[in-house]
PDB file of C-alpha atoms in Angstrom:
ATOM      1  CA  MET W   1      95.908  92.657  87.541  1.00  0.00           C
ATOM      2  CA  LYS W   2      94.645  93.992  90.199  1.00  0.00           C
ATOM      3  CA  LYS W   3      96.705  92.970  93.590  1.00  0.00           C
ATOM      4  CA  ILE W   4      94.952  93.052  96.979  1.00  0.00           C
ATOM      5  CA  GLN W   5      96.931  92.557 100.245  1.00  0.00           C
ATOM      6  CA  ILE W   6      95.599  91.556 103.750  1.00  0.00           C
ATOM      7  CA  ILE W   7      97.848  91.888 106.722  1.00  0.00           C
ATOM      8  CA  THR W   8      95.963  89.460 109.908  1.00  0.00           C
ATOM      9  CA  ILE W   9      96.858  87.125 113.245  1.00  0.00           C
ATOM     10  CA  PHE W  10      94.696  84.503 111.341  1.00  0.00           C
ATOM     11  CA  PRO W  11      95.706  84.405 108.012  1.00  0.00           C
ATOM     12  CA  ASP W  12      94.396  80.251 107.814  1.00  0.00           C
ATOM     13  CA  MET W  13      90.693  81.882 108.082  1.00  0.00           C
ATOM     14  CA  PHE W  14      91.227  82.779 104.359  1.00  0.00           C
ATOM     15  CA  LYS W  15      92.456  79.573 102.875  1.00  0.00           C
ATOM     16  CA  GLU W  16      89.080  78.205 101.959  1.00  0.00           C
ATOM     17  CA  VAL W  17      87.781  82.297 100.843  1.00  0.00           C
ATOM     18  CA  LEU W  18      90.883  82.241  98.888  1.00  0.00           C
ATOM     19  CA  SER W  19      90.765  79.241  96.940  1.00  0.00           C
ATOM     20  CA  THR W  20      86.918  78.586  95.858  1.00  0.00           C
ATOM     21  CA  SER W  21      84.130  80.051  94.223  1.00  0.00           C
ATOM     22  CA  ILE W  22      84.457  83.326  91.945  1.00  0.00           C
ATOM     23  CA  VAL W  23      87.307  84.973  94.048  1.00  0.00           C
ATOM     24  CA  GLY W  24      89.106  81.502  93.625  1.00  0.00           C
ATOM     25  CA  ARG W  25      88.505  81.732  89.581  1.00  0.00           C
ATOM     26  CA  ALA W  26      89.241  85.076  89.327  1.00  0.00           C
ATOM     27  CA  MET W  27      92.799  84.501  91.008  1.00  0.00           C
ATOM     28  CA  LYS W  28      93.305  81.493  87.928  1.00  0.00           C
ATOM     29  CA  LYS W  29      92.276  83.610  85.602  1.00  0.00           C
ATOM     30  CA  GLU W  30      94.908  86.274  86.827  1.00  0.00           C
ATOM     31  CA  VAL W  31      92.083  89.136  87.132  1.00  0.00           C
ATOM     32  CA  VAL W  32      93.405  89.965  90.883  1.00  0.00           C
ATOM     33  CA  ASP W  33      96.055  88.681  92.979  1.00  0.00           C
ATOM     34  CA  ILE W  34      95.362  87.886  96.843  1.00  0.00           C
ATOM     35  CA  VAL W  35      97.908  87.762  99.116  1.00  0.00           C
ATOM     36  CA  VAL W  36      97.785  87.102 103.249  1.00  0.00           C
ATOM     37  CA  HIS W  37     100.198  88.101 105.685  1.00  0.00           C
ATOM     38  CA  ASP W  38     100.823  87.104 109.150  1.00  0.00           C
ATOM     39  CA  LEU W  39     101.475  90.330 111.242  1.00  0.00           C
ATOM     40  CA  ARG W  40     103.155  88.387 113.874  1.00  0.00           C
ATOM     41  CA  LYS W  41     106.258  88.031 111.759  1.00  0.00           C
ATOM     42  CA  TRP W  42     106.981  91.614 111.951  1.00  0.00           C
ATOM     43  CA  THR W  43     106.844  91.181 115.549  1.00  0.00           C
ATOM     44  CA  SER W  44     110.358  91.657 117.580  1.00  0.00           C
ATOM     45  CA  ASP W  45     110.234  89.305 120.734  1.00  0.00           C
ATOM     46  CA  ASN W  46     110.232  85.855 121.306  1.00  0.00           C
ATOM     47  CA  HIS W  47     106.182  85.957 121.874  1.00  0.00           C
ATOM     48  CA  LYS W  48     105.084  87.669 118.576  1.00  0.00           C
ATOM     49  CA  THR W  49     103.325  90.304 120.802  1.00  0.00           C
ATOM     50  CA  VAL W  50     100.814  92.250 118.554  1.00  0.00           C
ATOM     51  CA  ASP W  51      98.474  93.750 121.413  1.00  0.00           C
ATOM     52  CA  GLU W  52      99.221  95.656 124.581  1.00  0.00           C
ATOM     53  CA  ARG W  53      97.334  97.061 127.498  1.00  0.00           C
ATOM     54  CA  PRO W  54      96.083 100.854 126.955  1.00  0.00           C
ATOM     55  CA  PHE W  55      97.114 103.514 128.142  1.00  0.00           C
ATOM     56  CA  GLY W  56      94.700 105.430 130.864  1.00  0.00           C
ATOM     57  CA  GLY W  57      92.730 101.614 131.565  1.00  0.00           C
ATOM     58  CA  GLY W  58      90.096  99.840 130.365  1.00  0.00           C
ATOM     59  CA  ALA W  59      89.181  96.638 129.406  1.00  0.00           C
ATOM     60  CA  GLY W  60      90.776  94.398 126.573  1.00  0.00           C
ATOM     61  CA  MET W  61      93.993  94.957 124.500  1.00  0.00           C
ATOM     62  CA  LEU W  62      94.910  97.310 121.718  1.00  0.00           C
ATOM     63  CA  MET W  63      96.963  96.381 118.683  1.00  0.00           C
ATOM     64  CA  THR W  64      99.879  97.636 118.778  1.00  0.00           C
ATOM     65  CA  TYR W  65     101.422 100.214 116.401  1.00  0.00           C
ATOM     66  CA  GLU W  66     105.161  99.027 115.826  1.00  0.00           C
ATOM     67  CA  PRO W  67     104.061  95.448 113.863  1.00  0.00           C
ATOM     68  CA  ILE W  68     101.668  96.990 111.902  1.00  0.00           C
ATOM     69  CA  PHE W  69     103.675  99.751 111.221  1.00  0.00           C
ATOM     70  CA  LYS W  70     106.734  97.411 110.257  1.00  0.00           C
ATOM     71  CA  ALA W  71     104.436  95.377 107.685  1.00  0.00           C
ATOM     72  CA  VAL W  72     102.814  98.248 106.016  1.00  0.00           C
ATOM     73  CA  ASN W  73     105.938 100.120 105.332  1.00  0.00           C
ATOM     74  CA  GLU W  74     107.290  96.598 103.990  1.00  0.00           C
ATOM     75  CA  LEU W  75     104.583  95.497 102.340  1.00  0.00           C
ATOM     76  CA  ASP W  76     103.758  99.307 100.469  1.00  0.00           C
ATOM     77  CA  PRO W  77     106.879 100.952 101.390  1.00  0.00           C
ATOM     78  CA  LYS W  78     105.690 104.124  98.150  1.00  0.00           C
ATOM     79  CA  HIS W  79     101.993 103.963  99.279  1.00  0.00           C
ATOM     80  CA  GLU W  80     100.878 102.594  96.186  1.00  0.00           C
ATOM     81  CA  SER W  81      97.930 100.938  97.372  1.00  0.00           C
ATOM     82  CA  TYR W  82      94.643 101.886  99.601  1.00  0.00           C
ATOM     83  CA  ARG W  83      95.561 101.239 102.655  1.00  0.00           C
ATOM     84  CA  ILE W  84      92.158 100.128 104.726  1.00  0.00           C
ATOM     85  CA  PHE W  85      91.773  99.078 108.402  1.00  0.00           C
ATOM     86  CA  THR W  86      88.391  97.108 109.430  1.00  0.00           C
ATOM     87  CA  SER W  87      86.648  98.802 112.164  1.00  0.00           C
ATOM     88  CA  PRO W  88      82.945  98.989 113.190  1.00  0.00           C
ATOM     89  CA  ARG W  89      83.450 102.421 113.420  1.00  0.00           C
ATOM     90  CA  GLY W  90      84.212 103.152 110.003  1.00  0.00           C
ATOM     91  CA  LYS W  91      82.990 104.369 107.101  1.00  0.00           C
ATOM     92  CA  LEU W  92      79.415 101.742 105.744  1.00  0.00           C
ATOM     93  CA  LEU W  93      80.697  99.847 102.916  1.00  0.00           C
ATOM     94  CA  LYS W  94      77.766 100.160 100.544  1.00  0.00           C
ATOM     95  CA  GLN W  95      77.555  98.662  96.414  1.00  0.00           C
ATOM     96  CA  ALA W  96      78.510 102.501  95.677  1.00  0.00           C
ATOM     97  CA  TYR W  97      81.623 102.300  97.768  1.00  0.00           C
ATOM     98  CA  VAL W  98      82.467  99.073  96.567  1.00  0.00           C
ATOM     99  CA  ARG W  99      82.395 100.092  93.099  1.00  0.00           C
ATOM    100  CA  GLU W 100      84.718 103.124  94.395  1.00  0.00           C
ATOM    101  CA  LEU W 101      87.028 100.528  96.075  1.00  0.00           C
ATOM    102  CA  SER W 102      87.235  98.298  92.570  1.00  0.00           C
ATOM    103  CA  CYS W 103      88.261 101.072  90.842  1.00  0.00           C
ATOM    104  CA  LYS W 104      91.689 101.463  93.036  1.00  0.00           C
ATOM    105  CA  GLU W 105      94.702  99.988  91.371  1.00  0.00           C
ATOM    106  CA  ASN W 106      95.747  98.095  94.786  1.00  0.00           C
ATOM    107  CA  LEU W 107      94.437  97.275  97.799  1.00  0.00           C
ATOM    108  CA  LEU W 108      96.172  96.727 101.391  1.00  0.00           C
ATOM    109  CA  ILE W 109      93.866  95.546 104.488  1.00  0.00           C
ATOM    110  CA  VAL W 110      94.919  95.286 107.646  1.00  0.00           C
ATOM    111  CA  CYS W 111      92.277  94.044 110.087  1.00  0.00           C
ATOM    112  CA  GLY W 112      91.761  94.598 113.433  1.00  0.00           C
ATOM    113  CA  HIS W 113      91.288  92.636 116.646  1.00  0.00           C
ATOM    114  CA  TYR W 114      91.086  92.719 120.129  1.00  0.00           C
ATOM    115  CA  GLU W 115      89.557  96.307 121.419  1.00  0.00           C
ATOM    116  CA  GLY W 116      90.785  98.370 118.716  1.00  0.00           C
ATOM    117  CA  VAL W 117      94.266  99.547 117.817  1.00  0.00           C
ATOM    118  CA  ASP W 118      96.564 102.383 118.815  1.00  0.00           C
ATOM    119  CA  GLN W 119      94.600 105.477 117.351  1.00  0.00           C
ATOM    120  CA  ARG W 120      98.382 106.199 115.759  1.00  0.00           C
ATOM    121  CA  VAL W 121      98.003 103.713 113.195  1.00  0.00           C
ATOM    122  CA  ILE W 122      94.765 104.995 111.811  1.00  0.00           C
ATOM    123  CA  ASP W 123      95.910 108.290 111.562  1.00  0.00           C
ATOM    124  CA  ASN W 124      99.598 107.405 110.518  1.00  0.00           C
ATOM    125  CA  LEU W 125      99.544 104.590 108.205  1.00  0.00           C
ATOM    126  CA  MET W 126      95.773 104.094 106.570  1.00  0.00           C
ATOM    127  CA  ASP W 127      93.723 105.990 104.560  1.00  0.00           C
ATOM    128  CA  THR W 128      90.496 104.695 105.543  1.00  0.00           C
ATOM    129  CA  GLU W 129      88.408 102.585 107.916  1.00  0.00           C
ATOM    130  CA  VAL W 130      85.755 100.482 106.784  1.00  0.00           C
ATOM    131  CA  SER W 131      82.998  98.709 108.455  1.00  0.00           C
ATOM    132  CA  ILE W 132      80.500  95.944 107.109  1.00  0.00           C
ATOM    133  CA  GLY W 133      77.953  96.762 109.237  1.00  0.00           C
ATOM    134  CA  GLU W 134      76.659  98.372 112.513  1.00  0.00           C
ATOM    135  CA  TYR W 135      76.962  95.334 114.844  1.00  0.00           C
ATOM    136  CA  VAL W 136      80.688  94.071 116.592  1.00  0.00           C
ATOM    137  CA  LEU W 137      82.249  91.035 115.774  1.00  0.00           C
ATOM    138  CA  SER W 138      85.446  89.306 117.107  1.00  0.00           C
ATOM    139  CA  GLY W 139      88.283  90.340 114.270  1.00  0.00           C
ATOM    140  CA  GLY W 140      88.623  92.286 111.481  1.00  0.00           C
ATOM    141  CA  GLU W 141      89.082  89.066 109.159  1.00  0.00           C
ATOM    142  CA  ILE W 142      85.527  88.142 107.638  1.00  0.00           C
ATOM    143  CA  PRO W 143      84.777  91.567 107.123  1.00  0.00           C
ATOM    144  CA  ALA W 144      88.404  91.924 104.744  1.00  0.00           C
ATOM    145  CA  MET W 145      86.593  88.445 103.157  1.00  0.00           C
ATOM    146  CA  VAL W 146      83.449  90.605 102.273  1.00  0.00           C
ATOM    147  CA  ILE W 147      85.225  93.372 101.317  1.00  0.00           C
ATOM    148  CA  VAL W 148      87.703  91.247  98.775  1.00  0.00           C
ATOM    149  CA  ASP W 149      84.203  89.182  97.541  1.00  0.00           C
ATOM    150  CA  SER W 150      82.326  92.451  96.936  1.00  0.00           C
ATOM    151  CA  VAL W 151      85.143  93.689  95.194  1.00  0.00           C
ATOM    152  CA  THR W 152      86.547  90.935  92.816  1.00  0.00           C
ATOM    153  CA  ARG W 153      83.481  89.978  91.259  1.00  0.00           C
ATOM    154  CA  LEU W 154      83.378  93.711  89.748  1.00  0.00           C
ATOM    155  CA  LEU W 155      86.391  93.212  88.084  1.00  0.00           C
ATOM    156  CA  ASN W 156      86.674  92.638  84.570  1.00  0.00           C
ATOM    157  CA  GLU W 157      86.479  88.541  83.973  1.00  0.00           C
ATOM    158  CA  SER W 158      85.528  87.563  87.572  1.00  0.00           C
ATOM    159  CA  LEU W 159      81.730  86.534  86.601  1.00  0.00           C
ATOM    160  CA  GLY W 160      81.231  83.921  83.907  1.00  0.00           C
ATOM    161  CA  ASN W 161      78.269  86.012  82.576  1.00  0.00           C
ATOM    162  CA  PRO W 162      79.070  89.870  82.828  1.00  0.00           C
ATOM    163  CA  GLU W 163      75.465  90.573  82.330  1.00  0.00           C
ATOM    164  CA  SER W 164      75.522  89.481  86.285  1.00  0.00           C
ATOM    165  CA  LEU W 165      76.580  92.423  87.241  1.00  0.00           C
ATOM    166  CA  THR W 166      73.180  94.328  86.113  1.00  0.00           C
ATOM    167  CA  HIS W 167      70.334  95.138  88.049  1.00  0.00           C
ATOM    168  CA  GLU W 168      71.725  93.952  91.414  1.00  0.00           C
ATOM    169  CA  SER W 169      70.738  95.076  94.453  1.00  0.00           C
ATOM    170  CA  PHE W 170      71.718  98.126  95.937  1.00  0.00           C
ATOM    171  CA  ASP W 171      73.620  99.201  92.402  1.00  0.00           C
ATOM    172  CA  GLU W 172      70.910 102.136  93.425  1.00  0.00           C
ATOM    173  CA  GLU W 173      70.175 103.712  96.586  1.00  0.00           C
ATOM    174  CA  LYS W 174      68.015 101.365  98.568  1.00  0.00           C
ATOM    175  CA  TYR W 175      66.783  99.465  95.166  1.00  0.00           C
ATOM    176  CA  ILE W 176      66.723  95.988  95.680  1.00  0.00           C
ATOM    177  CA  GLU W 177      66.383  93.475  93.089  1.00  0.00           C
ATOM    178  CA  TYR W 178      62.827  91.837  91.364  1.00  0.00           C
ATOM    179  CA  ASP W 179      61.804  88.161  92.796  1.00  0.00           C
ATOM    180  CA  GLN W 180      63.591  85.450  90.548  1.00  0.00           C
ATOM    181  CA  TYR W 181      61.757  81.939  89.580  1.00  0.00           C
ATOM    182  CA  THR W 182      63.593  78.778  88.223  1.00  0.00           C
ATOM    183  CA  ARG W 183      62.652  74.808  86.913  1.00  0.00           C
ATOM    184  CA  PRO W 184      60.199  73.511  87.675  1.00  0.00           C
ATOM    185  CA  GLU W 185      57.316  75.373  87.368  1.00  0.00           C
ATOM    186  CA  VAL W 186      55.662  74.099  89.678  1.00  0.00           C
ATOM    187  CA  ILE W 187      56.468  73.369  93.332  1.00  0.00           C
ATOM    188  CA  GLU W 188      54.655  71.987  96.157  1.00  0.00           C
ATOM    189  CA  THR W 189      54.900  72.648  99.674  1.00  0.00           C
ATOM    190  CA  SER W 190      55.106  70.367 103.098  1.00  0.00           C
ATOM    191  CA  ASN W 191      51.288  70.866 103.323  1.00  0.00           C
ATOM    192  CA  GLY W 192      50.497  70.005 100.067  1.00  0.00           C
ATOM    193  CA  GLU W 193      50.092  73.820  98.439  1.00  0.00           C
ATOM    194  CA  LYS W 194      50.837  74.113  94.947  1.00  0.00           C
ATOM    195  CA  LEU W 195      53.165  76.982  93.869  1.00  0.00           C
ATOM    196  CA  SER W 196      53.516  77.856  91.042  1.00  0.00           C
ATOM    197  CA  VAL W 197      56.236  80.578  88.613  1.00  0.00           C
ATOM    198  CA  PRO W 198      54.219  83.713  87.775  1.00  0.00           C
ATOM    199  CA  GLU W 199      52.269  83.306  84.791  1.00  0.00           C
ATOM    200  CA  VAL W 200      54.088  86.188  82.919  1.00  0.00           C
ATOM    201  CA  LEU W 201      57.525  85.032  83.176  1.00  0.00           C
ATOM    202  CA  LEU W 202      56.683  81.734  81.132  1.00  0.00           C
ATOM    203  CA  SER W 203      55.180  84.285  78.221  1.00  0.00           C
ATOM    204  CA  GLY W 204      57.726  85.185  76.412  1.00  0.00           C
ATOM    205  CA  ASN W 205      56.687  88.714  76.271  1.00  0.00           C
ATOM    206  CA  HIS W 206      59.633  90.506  77.425  1.00  0.00           C
ATOM    207  CA  ALA W 207      58.150  93.947  77.265  1.00  0.00           C
ATOM    208  CA  ASN W 208      55.506  92.631  80.231  1.00  0.00           C
ATOM    209  CA  ILE W 209      58.172  90.571  81.759  1.00  0.00           C
ATOM    210  CA  GLU W 210      60.272  93.823  82.023  1.00  0.00           C
ATOM    211  CA  ASN W 211      57.523  95.568  83.521  1.00  0.00           C
ATOM    212  CA  TRP W 212      56.866  92.895  86.119  1.00  0.00           C
ATOM    213  CA  ARG W 213      60.339  93.133  87.134  1.00  0.00           C
ATOM    214  CA  LYS W 214      60.323  96.620  87.740  1.00  0.00           C
ATOM    215  CA  GLU W 215      56.567  96.694  89.822  1.00  0.00           C
ATOM    216  CA  SER W 216      58.627  92.895  91.851  1.00  0.00           C
ATOM    217  CA  ALA W 217      61.773  95.594  92.362  1.00  0.00           C
ATOM    218  CA  GLU W 218      59.568  98.259  93.755  1.00  0.00           C
ATOM    219  CA  LYS W 219      58.179  95.918  95.788  1.00  0.00           C
ATOM    220  CA  ASN W 220      60.943  94.737  97.274  1.00  0.00           C
ATOM    221  CA  SER W 221      62.675  98.531  97.788  1.00  0.00           C
ATOM    222  CA  LYS W 222      59.567  99.779  99.461  1.00  0.00           C
ATOM    223  CA  LYS W 223      60.059  96.626 101.781  1.00  0.00           C
ATOM    224  CA  TYR W 224      63.417  96.973 102.284  1.00  0.00           C
ATOM    225  CA  LYS W 225      63.338 100.441 103.773  1.00  0.00           C
ATOM    226  CA  GLU W 226      60.670  99.500 106.539  1.00  0.00           C
ATOM    227  CA  ILE W 227      62.190  96.907 107.972  1.00  0.00           C
ATOM    228  CA  ASN W 228      65.708  98.776 108.128  1.00  0.00           C
ATOM    229  CA  LYS W 229      63.779 102.107 109.684  1.00  0.00           C
TER     230      LYS W 229
END
């Protein structure tokens, strides 16, 4: 069973994420064990301080080294986990990298916050920094949730139907999944226009359906590249 540990100053943010949907089912099936830890447990003052002003001046506060050092060394004393710090400057989380992470035996994720962290945390304690996109969030909790969800769904028995993992978007570089439809066959829009499911999907001809899906995926992949130049 894979073990994922998360260190954060906002542990309550993870309650719903870990108890519902695919992640919740995976935990119940004992496919994965996910434990959330409050970083403030490892502070040494009455105020449970985890941040300080940066040397040299500058805006905002930085997460300090000591509580993270204590937490990481207590939770992963032999460095048996792959240690991740969530950061906007980290390696961009793409599907190929998610697959790499899903193959790691254990993960330990430290959620960044404030203006950043003492660089010695990155240099001395972490294996990597991971970003979920080229934008800035108020903290690393949401990126940690994204990592947990994307990794967990790739683990054996996490999904009810393993075929759900085939032909997914981003399985190949910039590959986007084909259009999909479900019942009813015809819907009516707010202006009275009727929209039907493509006839080929109702034909029962699997070869034609596969060809249509390939063309649809190619069209969607081309569109994705154009809008993300």
